[in-house]
Amino acid sequence: GNPVALTPSTLPATGTVAALGAGAVARGVPDKLRDLVSVRDFGARGDGISDDTNAFLAALAAHRSVFVPAGTYRTTAPIILGYGQTLYGEREGSVIQARATAFDPVNLPTYPSTFNAVELVDGYATLRDLRIVGGATGVKLYGRDGPAVKNVVENLSIWDAINGIVLDGYTDTDRPCYWNHIARILVARPQAHGVLLTVEGDGDTPNA
């Protein structure tokens, strides 16, 4: 007929919904709708043109786990994952484009990005099921805020970054880059390194 879109705050406070199955309990509709948080809830457009950086940062500032629906999200600064956070998408359909120019599957890029596409700066974070295009580094793991340990990076394709993945021992031996799980990653057409293990300052040698 004629559906009408409503925000969670306008729904009846008494409206409830229950999952199918024995033992399921009724929950308020607004509470149920908040189970899944998307970058689009914070204004991301995913059109490959608009700058969606602030939407990603706002979503991750407010929530532990953030979903990236299919679309191309252009960014102009690093997307930062802190302790225990998760950023996940719909595999090749969810694209973080860390540069102004769109992905070209045929022609080699000019590697214009001066910033890292995604940074994991602490431990126990998860980054999965995304395509990353561009970036000085596609994904960088380092102990900026705490030890960069037990992070999970999986099911990614990283295209046209200068460095695909960087594990950096950084500047503090008390914040090492150890015991991270990296699996099922395609690093395609990097300008310098597919995977780089380095120590930027006075930290310790990283490992994965």
JSON list of C-alpha atoms in Angstrom, two decimals:
[
{"chain": "A", "resi": 1, "resn": "GLY", "atom": "CA", "xyz": [0.00, 0.00, 0.00]},
{"chain": "A", "resi": 2, "resn": "ASN", "atom": "CA", "xyz": [1.48, 3.27, 1.21]},
{"chain": "A", "resi": 3, "resn": "PRO", "atom": "CA", "xyz": [4.27, 2.54, 3.73]},
{"chain": "A", "resi": 4, "resn": "VAL", "atom": "CA", "xyz": [5.46, 5.37, 5.97]},
{"chain": "A", "resi": 5, "resn": "ALA", "atom": "CA", "xyz": [9.00, 5.51, 7.39]},
{"chain": "A", "resi": 6, "resn": "LEU", "atom": "CA", "xyz": [9.22, 6.17, 11.12]},
{"chain": "A", "resi": 7, "resn": "THR", "atom": "CA", "xyz": [12.21, 6.86, 13.33]},
{"chain": "A", "resi": 8, "resn": "PRO", "atom": "CA", "xyz": [12.58, 4.65, 16.43]},
{"chain": "A", "resi": 9, "resn": "SER", "atom": "CA", "xyz": [11.73, 7.60, 18.70]},
{"chain": "A", "resi": 10, "resn": "THR", "atom": "CA", "xyz": [8.28, 7.99, 17.07]},
{"chain": "A", "resi": 11, "resn": "LEU", "atom": "CA", "xyz": [7.27, 4.35, 17.52]},
{"chain": "A", "resi": 12, "resn": "PRO", "atom": "CA", "xyz": [4.84, 3.45, 20.29]},
{"chain": "A", "resi": 13, "resn": "ALA", "atom": "CA", "xyz": [6.63, 2.78, 23.55]},
{"chain": "A", "resi": 14, "resn": "THR", "atom": "CA", "xyz": [4.31, -0.18, 24.14]},
{"chain": "A", "resi": 15, "resn": "GLY", "atom": "CA", "xyz": [5.03, -1.87, 20.77]},
{"chain": "A", "resi": 16, "resn": "THR", "atom": "CA", "xyz": [6.83, -5.19, 21.21]},
{"chain": "A", "resi": 17, "resn": "VAL", "atom": "CA", "xyz": [8.26, -7.93, 19.05]},
{"chain": "A", "resi": 18, "resn": "ALA", "atom": "CA", "xyz": [9.49, -11.42, 19.87]},
{"chain": "A", "resi": 19, "resn": "ALA", "atom": "CA", "xyz": [11.79, -13.72, 17.92]},
{"chain": "A", "resi": 20, "resn": "LEU", "atom": "CA", "xyz": [10.44, -17.07, 16.80]},
{"chain": "A", "resi": 21, "resn": "GLY", "atom": "CA", "xyz": [11.30, -20.03, 18.99]},
{"chain": "A", "resi": 22, "resn": "ALA", "atom": "CA", "xyz": [10.89, -21.37, 22.48]},
{"chain": "A", "resi": 23, "resn": "GLY", "atom": "CA", "xyz": [12.20, -19.09, 25.19]},
{"chain": "A", "resi": 24, "resn": "ALA", "atom": "CA", "xyz": [12.08, -15.88, 23.11]},
{"chain": "A", "resi": 25, "resn": "VAL", "atom": "CA", "xyz": [11.03, -12.82, 25.08]},
{"chain": "A", "resi": 26, "resn": "ALA", "atom": "CA", "xyz": [9.11, -9.78, 23.88]},
{"chain": "A", "resi": 27, "resn": "ARG", "atom": "CA", "xyz": [11.15, -6.60, 23.45]},
{"chain": "A", "resi": 28, "resn": "GLY", "atom": "CA", "xyz": [10.23, -3.04, 22.67]},
{"chain": "A", "resi": 29, "resn": "VAL", "atom": "CA", "xyz": [10.39, -2.24, 18.95]},
{"chain": "A", "resi": 30, "resn": "PRO", "atom": "CA", "xyz": [12.77, 0.74, 19.35]},
{"chain": "A", "resi": 31, "resn": "ASP", "atom": "CA", "xyz": [15.12, -1.41, 21.44]},
{"chain": "A", "resi": 32, "resn": "LYS", "atom": "CA", "xyz": [15.03, -4.17, 18.84]},
{"chain": "A", "resi": 33, "resn": "LEU", "atom": "CA", "xyz": [15.77, -1.77, 15.98]},
{"chain": "A", "resi": 34, "resn": "ARG", "atom": "CA", "xyz": [18.91, -0.57, 17.77]},
{"chain": "A", "resi": 35, "resn": "ASP", "atom": "CA", "xyz": [20.47, -4.05, 17.72]},
{"chain": "A", "resi": 36, "resn": "LEU", "atom": "CA", "xyz": [22.19, -3.26, 14.42]},
{"chain": "A", "resi": 37, "resn": "VAL", "atom": "CA", "xyz": [23.96, 0.08, 14.01]},
{"chain": "A", "resi": 38, "resn": "SER", "atom": "CA", "xyz": [24.98, 1.19, 10.52]},
{"chain": "A", "resi": 39, "resn": "VAL", "atom": "CA", "xyz": [27.19, 4.02, 9.29]},
{"chain": "A", "resi": 40, "resn": "ARG", "atom": "CA", "xyz": [24.10, 5.17, 7.38]},
{"chain": "A", "resi": 41, "resn": "ASP", "atom": "CA", "xyz": [22.43, 5.84, 10.73]},
{"chain": "A", "resi": 42, "resn": "PHE", "atom": "CA", "xyz": [25.06, 8.56, 11.18]},
{"chain": "A", "resi": 43, "resn": "GLY", "atom": "CA", "xyz": [24.65, 10.17, 7.77]},
{"chain": "A", "resi": 44, "resn": "ALA", "atom": "CA", "xyz": [26.95, 8.15, 5.52]},
{"chain": "A", "resi": 45, "resn": "ARG", "atom": "CA", "xyz": [25.82, 8.28, 1.89]},
{"chain": "A", "resi": 46, "resn": "GLY", "atom": "CA", "xyz": [27.87, 5.51, 0.29]},
{"chain": "A", "resi": 47, "resn": "ASP", "atom": "CA", "xyz": [27.70, 7.15, -3.11]},
{"chain": "A", "resi": 48, "resn": "GLY", "atom": "CA", "xyz": [31.46, 7.31, -3.75]},
{"chain": "A", "resi": 49, "resn": "ILE", "atom": "CA", "xyz": [31.33, 11.11, -3.94]},
{"chain": "A", "resi": 50, "resn": "SER", "atom": "CA", "xyz": [30.24, 12.46, -0.57]},
{"chain": "A", "resi": 51, "resn": "ASP", "atom": "CA", "xyz": [32.81, 12.54, 2.24]},
{"chain": "A", "resi": 52, "resn": "ASP", "atom": "CA", "xyz": [31.61, 9.90, 4.72]},
{"chain": "A", "resi": 53, "resn": "THR", "atom": "CA", "xyz": [34.53, 10.18, 7.14]},
{"chain": "A", "resi": 54, "resn": "ASN", "atom": "CA", "xyz": [32.64, 11.93, 9.93]},
{"chain": "A", "resi": 55, "resn": "ALA", "atom": "CA", "xyz": [29.80, 9.41, 9.75]},
{"chain": "A", "resi": 56, "resn": "PHE", "atom": "CA", "xyz": [32.23, 6.55, 10.35]},
{"chain": "A", "resi": 57, "resn": "LEU", "atom": "CA", "xyz": [33.97, 8.34, 13.19]},
{"chain": "A", "resi": 58, "resn": "ALA", "atom": "CA", "xyz": [30.69, 9.33, 14.86]},
{"chain": "A", "resi": 59, "resn": "ALA", "atom": "CA", "xyz": [29.28, 5.80, 14.60]},
{"chain": "A", "resi": 60, "resn": "LEU", "atom": "CA", "xyz": [32.43, 4.28, 16.09]},
{"chain": "A", "resi": 61, "resn": "ALA", "atom": "CA", "xyz": [32.52, 6.91, 18.84]},
{"chain": "A", "resi": 62, "resn": "ALA", "atom": "CA", "xyz": [29.00, 5.94, 19.90]},
{"chain": "A", "resi": 63, "resn": "HIS", "atom": "CA", "xyz": [28.95, 2.17, 19.36]},
{"chain": "A", "resi": 64, "resn": "ARG", "atom": "CA", "xyz": [31.10, -0.90, 19.83]},
{"chain": "A", "resi": 65, "resn": "SER", "atom": "CA", "xyz": [30.03, -2.61, 16.58]},
{"chain": "A", "resi": 66, "resn": "VAL", "atom": "CA", "xyz": [29.19, -0.82, 13.31]},
{"chain": "A", "resi": 67, "resn": "PHE", "atom": "CA", "xyz": [27.87, -2.29, 10.07]},
{"chain": "A", "resi": 68, "resn": "VAL", "atom": "CA", "xyz": [28.82, -0.94, 6.64]},
{"chain": "A", "resi": 69, "resn": "PRO", "atom": "CA", "xyz": [25.99, -1.69, 4.16]},
{"chain": "A", "resi": 70, "resn": "ALA", "atom": "CA", "xyz": [26.79, -2.16, 0.48]},
{"chain": "A", "resi": 71, "resn": "GLY", "atom": "CA", "xyz": [27.97, 1.08, -1.11]},
{"chain": "A", "resi": 72, "resn": "THR", "atom": "CA", "xyz": [31.15, 3.05, -1.80]},
{"chain": "A", "resi": 73, "resn": "TYR", "atom": "CA", "xyz": [32.14, 5.27, 1.11]},
{"chain": "A", "resi": 74, "resn": "ARG", "atom": "CA", "xyz": [34.71, 7.93, 0.28]},
{"chain": "A", "resi": 75, "resn": "THR", "atom": "CA", "xyz": [36.91, 8.97, 3.20]},
{"chain": "A", "resi": 76, "resn": "THR", "atom": "CA", "xyz": [39.46, 11.73, 3.70]},
{"chain": "A", "resi": 77, "resn": "ALA", "atom": "CA", "xyz": [41.04, 10.68, 7.02]},
{"chain": "A", "resi": 78, "resn": "PRO", "atom": "CA", "xyz": [41.76, 7.39, 8.78]},
{"chain": "A", "resi": 79, "resn": "ILE", "atom": "CA", "xyz": [38.89, 5.32, 10.16]},
{"chain": "A", "resi": 80, "resn": "ILE", "atom": "CA", "xyz": [40.00, 4.48, 13.72]},
{"chain": "A", "resi": 81, "resn": "LEU", "atom": "CA", "xyz": [39.04, 1.28, 15.55]},
{"chain": "A", "resi": 82, "resn": "GLY", "atom": "CA", "xyz": [39.68, 1.33, 19.28]},
{"chain": "A", "resi": 83, "resn": "TYR", "atom": "CA", "xyz": [39.68, -1.39, 21.90]},
{"chain": "A", "resi": 84, "resn": "GLY", "atom": "CA", "xyz": [37.19, -4.19, 21.25]},
{"chain": "A", "resi": 85, "resn": "GLN", "atom": "CA", "xyz": [35.43, -2.45, 18.37]},
{"chain": "A", "resi": 86, "resn": "THR", "atom": "CA", "xyz": [34.11, -4.15, 15.22]},
{"chain": "A", "resi": 87, "resn": "LEU", "atom": "CA", "xyz": [33.66, -2.72, 11.73]},
{"chain": "A", "resi": 88, "resn": "TYR", "atom": "CA", "xyz": [32.16, -5.11, 9.19]},
{"chain": "A", "resi": 89, "resn": "GLY", "atom": "CA", "xyz": [30.45, -5.03, 5.83]},
{"chain": "A", "resi": 90, "resn": "GLU", "atom": "CA", "xyz": [29.06, -7.09, 2.96]},
{"chain": "A", "resi": 91, "resn": "ARG", "atom": "CA", "xyz": [32.38, -8.23, 1.50]},
{"chain": "A", "resi": 92, "resn": "GLU", "atom": "CA", "xyz": [33.13, -6.75, -1.93]},
{"chain": "A", "resi": 93, "resn": "GLY", "atom": "CA", "xyz": [29.90, -4.75, -1.89]},
{"chain": "A", "resi": 94, "resn": "SER", "atom": "CA", "xyz": [31.04, -2.57, 1.03]},
{"chain": "A", "resi": 95, "resn": "VAL", "atom": "CA", "xyz": [33.86, -0.32, -0.17]},
{"chain": "A", "resi": 96, "resn": "ILE", "atom": "CA", "xyz": [35.92, 2.17, 1.83]},
{"chain": "A", "resi": 97, "resn": "GLN", "atom": "CA", "xyz": [37.43, 4.47, -0.80]},
{"chain": "A", "resi": 98, "resn": "ALA", "atom": "CA", "xyz": [40.34, 6.30, 0.83]},
{"chain": "A", "resi": 99, "resn": "ARG", "atom": "CA", "xyz": [40.94, 8.64, -2.08]},
{"chain": "A", "resi": 100, "resn": "ALA", "atom": "CA", "xyz": [38.98, 10.93, -4.38]},
{"chain": "A", "resi": 101, "resn": "THR", "atom": "CA", "xyz": [39.16, 8.75, -7.49]},
{"chain": "A", "resi": 102, "resn": "ALA", "atom": "CA", "xyz": [37.03, 5.65, -7.86]},
{"chain": "A", "resi": 103, "resn": "PHE", "atom": "CA", "xyz": [38.39, 2.12, -8.17]},
{"chain": "A", "resi": 104, "resn": "ASP", "atom": "CA", "xyz": [39.55, 1.25, -11.69]},
{"chain": "A", "resi": 105, "resn": "PRO", "atom": "CA", "xyz": [39.93, -2.49, -12.24]},
{"chain": "A", "resi": 106, "resn": "VAL", "atom": "CA", "xyz": [41.98, -2.02, -15.41]},
{"chain": "A", "resi": 107, "resn": "ASN", "atom": "CA", "xyz": [44.30, 0.97, -15.12]},
{"chain": "A", "resi": 108, "resn": "LEU", "atom": "CA", "xyz": [47.05, 1.23, -12.51]},
{"chain": "A", "resi": 109, "resn": "PRO", "atom": "CA", "xyz": [46.44, 3.97, -9.94]},
{"chain": "A", "resi": 110, "resn": "THR", "atom": "CA", "xyz": [48.59, 6.97, -9.10]},
{"chain": "A", "resi": 111, "resn": "TYR", "atom": "CA", "xyz": [48.45, 6.18, -5.34]},
{"chain": "A", "resi": 112, "resn": "PRO", "atom": "CA", "xyz": [47.31, 9.65, -4.29]},
{"chain": "A", "resi": 113, "resn": "SER", "atom": "CA", "xyz": [46.33, 8.92, -0.66]},
{"chain": "A", "resi": 114, "resn": "THR", "atom": "CA", "xyz": [48.38, 10.57, 2.09]},
{"chain": "A", "resi": 115, "resn": "PHE", "atom": "CA", "xyz": [46.49, 8.94, 4.99]},
{"chain": "A", "resi": 116, "resn": "ASN", "atom": "CA", "xyz": [45.86, 5.39, 6.16]},
{"chain": "A", "resi": 117, "resn": "ALA", "atom": "CA", "xyz": [42.47, 3.98, 5.24]},
{"chain": "A", "resi": 118, "resn": "VAL", "atom": "CA", "xyz": [41.83, 2.09, 8.52]},
{"chain": "A", "resi": 119, "resn": "GLU", "atom": "CA", "xyz": [43.84, 2.06, 11.75]},
{"chain": "A", "resi": 120, "resn": "LEU", "atom": "CA", "xyz": [43.53, -0.40, 14.64]},
{"chain": "A", "resi": 121, "resn": "VAL", "atom": "CA", "xyz": [45.15, 1.43, 17.55]},
{"chain": "A", "resi": 122, "resn": "ASP", "atom": "CA", "xyz": [44.47, -0.93, 20.47]},
{"chain": "A", "resi": 123, "resn": "GLY", "atom": "CA", "xyz": [43.54, -4.57, 21.07]},
{"chain": "A", "resi": 124, "resn": "TYR", "atom": "CA", "xyz": [40.69, -7.03, 20.54]},
{"chain": "A", "resi": 125, "resn": "ALA", "atom": "CA", "xyz": [39.18, -5.20, 17.57]},
{"chain": "A", "resi": 126, "resn": "THR", "atom": "CA", "xyz": [37.73, -6.83, 14.45]},
{"chain": "A", "resi": 127, "resn": "LEU", "atom": "CA", "xyz": [37.80, -5.60, 10.86]},
{"chain": "A", "resi": 128, "resn": "ARG", "atom": "CA", "xyz": [36.16, -7.86, 8.31]},
{"chain": "A", "resi": 129, "resn": "ASP", "atom": "CA", "xyz": [34.20, -8.32, 5.11]},
{"chain": "A", "resi": 130, "resn": "LEU", "atom": "CA", "xyz": [35.17, -5.10, 3.31]},
{"chain": "A", "resi": 131, "resn": "ARG", "atom": "CA", "xyz": [36.95, -3.84, 0.23]},
{"chain": "A", "resi": 132, "resn": "ILE", "atom": "CA", "xyz": [39.46, -1.04, 0.87]},
{"chain": "A", "resi": 133, "resn": "VAL", "atom": "CA", "xyz": [40.62, 1.13, -2.02]},
{"chain": "A", "resi": 134, "resn": "GLY", "atom": "CA", "xyz": [43.58, 3.48, -1.69]},
{"chain": "A", "resi": 135, "resn": "GLY", "atom": "CA", "xyz": [45.33, 4.67, 1.44]},
{"chain": "A", "resi": 136, "resn": "ALA", "atom": "CA", "xyz": [48.93, 5.30, 2.34]},
{"chain": "A", "resi": 137, "resn": "THR", "atom": "CA", "xyz": [48.31, 2.02, 4.17]},
{"chain": "A", "resi": 138, "resn": "GLY", "atom": "CA", "xyz": [45.17, -0.03, 3.70]},
{"chain": "A", "resi": 139, "resn": "VAL", "atom": "CA", "xyz": [45.13, -1.35, 7.28]},
{"chain": "A", "resi": 140, "resn": "LYS", "atom": "CA", "xyz": [47.61, -0.34, 9.98]},
{"chain": "A", "resi": 141, "resn": "LEU", "atom": "CA", "xyz": [47.86, -2.02, 13.39]},
{"chain": "A", "resi": 142, "resn": "TYR", "atom": "CA", "xyz": [49.83, -0.27, 16.12]},
{"chain": "A", "resi": 143, "resn": "GLY", "atom": "CA", "xyz": [49.65, 0.37, 19.85]},
{"chain": "A", "resi": 144, "resn": "ARG", "atom": "CA", "xyz": [48.73, 4.03, 19.94]},
{"chain": "A", "resi": 145, "resn": "ASP", "atom": "CA", "xyz": [46.18, 3.76, 22.74]},
{"chain": "A", "resi": 146, "resn": "GLY", "atom": "CA", "xyz": [47.04, 0.33, 24.18]},
{"chain": "A", "resi": 147, "resn": "PRO", "atom": "CA", "xyz": [48.72, -2.94, 23.22]},
{"chain": "A", "resi": 148, "resn": "ALA", "atom": "CA", "xyz": [47.72, -3.89, 19.67]},
{"chain": "A", "resi": 149, "resn": "VAL", "atom": "CA", "xyz": [47.03, -7.53, 20.52]},
{"chain": "A", "resi": 150, "resn": "LYS", "atom": "CA", "xyz": [44.41, -10.13, 19.55]},
{"chain": "A", "resi": 151, "resn": "ASN", "atom": "CA", "xyz": [42.96, -8.06, 16.75]},
{"chain": "A", "resi": 152, "resn": "VAL", "atom": "CA", "xyz": [41.18, -9.93, 13.94]},
{"chain": "A", "resi": 153, "resn": "VAL", "atom": "CA", "xyz": [41.51, -8.76, 10.34]},
{"chain": "A", "resi": 154, "resn": "GLU", "atom": "CA", "xyz": [39.86, -11.07, 7.83]},
{"chain": "A", "resi": 155, "resn": "ASN", "atom": "CA", "xyz": [37.97, -11.37, 4.56]},
{"chain": "A", "resi": 156, "resn": "LEU", "atom": "CA", "xyz": [39.28, -8.11, 3.08]},
{"chain": "A", "resi": 157, "resn": "SER", "atom": "CA", "xyz": [40.49, -7.05, -0.31]},
{"chain": "A", "resi": 158, "resn": "ILE", "atom": "CA", "xyz": [42.89, -4.12, -0.27]},
{"chain": "A", "resi": 159, "resn": "TRP", "atom": "CA", "xyz": [43.49, -2.41, -3.59]},
{"chain": "A", "resi": 160, "resn": "ASP", "atom": "CA", "xyz": [45.87, 0.33, -4.69]},
{"chain": "A", "resi": 161, "resn": "ALA", "atom": "CA", "xyz": [47.35, 1.24, -1.29]},
{"chain": "A", "resi": 162, "resn": "ILE", "atom": "CA", "xyz": [50.99, 2.22, -1.01]},
{"chain": "A", "resi": 163, "resn": "ASN", "atom": "CA", "xyz": [51.29, -0.50, 1.68]},
{"chain": "A", "resi": 164, "resn": "GLY", "atom": "CA", "xyz": [48.58, -3.12, 2.05]},
{"chain": "A", "resi": 165, "resn": "ILE", "atom": "CA", "xyz": [48.91, -4.05, 5.74]},
{"chain": "A", "resi": 166, "resn": "VAL", "atom": "CA", "xyz": [51.36, -2.57, 8.24]},
{"chain": "A", "resi": 167, "resn": "LEU", "atom": "CA", "xyz": [52.09, -4.03, 11.67]},
{"chain": "A", "resi": 168, "resn": "ASP", "atom": "CA", "xyz": [54.03, -1.39, 13.57]},
{"chain": "A", "resi": 169, "resn": "GLY", "atom": "CA", "xyz": [55.84, -1.93, 16.88]},
{"chain": "A", "resi": 170, "resn": "TYR", "atom": "CA", "xyz": [55.49, 1.84, 17.22]},
{"chain": "A", "resi": 171, "resn": "THR", "atom": "CA", "xyz": [57.05, 3.76, 20.10]},
{"chain": "A", "resi": 172, "resn": "ASP", "atom": "CA", "xyz": [56.41, 1.89, 23.36]},
{"chain": "A", "resi": 173, "resn": "THR", "atom": "CA", "xyz": [57.48, -1.63, 24.34]},
{"chain": "A", "resi": 174, "resn": "ASP", "atom": "CA", "xyz": [54.53, -1.74, 26.76]},
{"chain": "A", "resi": 175, "resn": "ARG", "atom": "CA", "xyz": [52.18, -1.39, 23.77]},
{"chain": "A", "resi": 176, "resn": "PRO", "atom": "CA", "xyz": [53.41, -4.11, 21.41]},
{"chain": "A", "resi": 177, "resn": "CYS", "atom": "CA", "xyz": [51.87, -5.36, 18.19]},
{"chain": "A", "resi": 178, "resn": "TYR", "atom": "CA", "xyz": [51.59, -9.09, 18.99]},
{"chain": "A", "resi": 179, "resn": "TRP", "atom": "CA", "xyz": [49.29, -12.10, 18.45]},
{"chain": "A", "resi": 180, "resn": "ASN", "atom": "CA", "xyz": [47.02, -10.58, 15.82]},
{"chain": "A", "resi": 181, "resn": "HIS", "atom": "CA", "xyz": [45.01, -12.86, 13.53]},
{"chain": "A", "resi": 182, "resn": "ILE", "atom": "CA", "xyz": [45.06, -11.94, 9.84]},
{"chain": "A", "resi": 183, "resn": "ALA", "atom": "CA", "xyz": [43.38, -14.29, 7.37]},
{"chain": "A", "resi": 184, "resn": "ARG", "atom": "CA", "xyz": [41.89, -14.41, 3.87]},
{"chain": "A", "resi": 185, "resn": "ILE", "atom": "CA", "xyz": [43.25, -11.06, 2.72]},
{"chain": "A", "resi": 186, "resn": "LEU", "atom": "CA", "xyz": [43.86, -10.04, -0.88]},
{"chain": "A", "resi": 187, "resn": "VAL", "atom": "CA", "xyz": [46.40, -7.23, -1.27]},
{"chain": "A", "resi": 188, "resn": "ALA", "atom": "CA", "xyz": [46.34, -6.17, -4.89]},
{"chain": "A", "resi": 189, "resn": "ARG", "atom": "CA", "xyz": [48.53, -3.62, -6.72]},
{"chain": "A", "resi": 190, "resn": "PRO", "atom": "CA", "xyz": [50.37, -2.16, -3.71]},
{"chain": "A", "resi": 191, "resn": "GLN", "atom": "CA", "xyz": [52.91, 0.48, -4.64]},
{"chain": "A", "resi": 192, "resn": "ALA", "atom": "CA", "xyz": [55.53, -0.52, -2.05]},
{"chain": "A", "resi": 193, "resn": "HIS", "atom": "CA", "xyz": [54.67, -3.47, 0.22]},
{"chain": "A", "resi": 194, "resn": "GLY", "atom": "CA", "xyz": [51.89, -6.01, 0.47]},
{"chain": "A", "resi": 195, "resn": "VAL", "atom": "CA", "xyz": [52.60, -6.65, 4.16]},
{"chain": "A", "resi": 196, "resn": "LEU", "atom": "CA", "xyz": [55.14, -4.62, 6.14]},
{"chain": "A", "resi": 197, "resn": "LEU", "atom": "CA", "xyz": [56.36, -5.36, 9.67]},
{"chain": "A", "resi": 198, "resn": "THR", "atom": "CA", "xyz": [58.18, -2.33, 11.03]},
{"chain": "A", "resi": 199, "resn": "VAL", "atom": "CA", "xyz": [59.08, -0.39, 14.17]},
{"chain": "A", "resi": 200, "resn": "GLU", "atom": "CA", "xyz": [58.35, 3.31, 13.82]},
{"chain": "A", "resi": 201, "resn": "GLY", "atom": "CA", "xyz": [60.07, 4.34, 17.05]},
{"chain": "A", "resi": 202, "resn": "ASP", "atom": "CA", "xyz": [61.31, 2.75, 20.27]},
{"chain": "A", "resi": 203, "resn": "GLY", "atom": "CA", "xyz": [58.76, -0.06, 20.35]},
{"chain": "A", "resi": 204, "resn": "ASP", "atom": "CA", "xyz": [59.21, -3.80, 19.88]},
{"chain": "A", "resi": 205, "resn": "THR", "atom": "CA", "xyz": [59.34, -5.93, 16.74]},
{"chain": "A", "resi": 206, "resn": "PRO", "atom": "CA", "xyz": [55.76, -6.81, 15.70]},
{"chain": "A", "resi": 207, "resn": "ASN", "atom": "CA", "xyz": [54.38, -10.22, 14.81]},
{"chain": "A", "resi": 208, "resn": "ALA", "atom": "CA", "xyz": [51.10, -11.71, 13.68]}
]
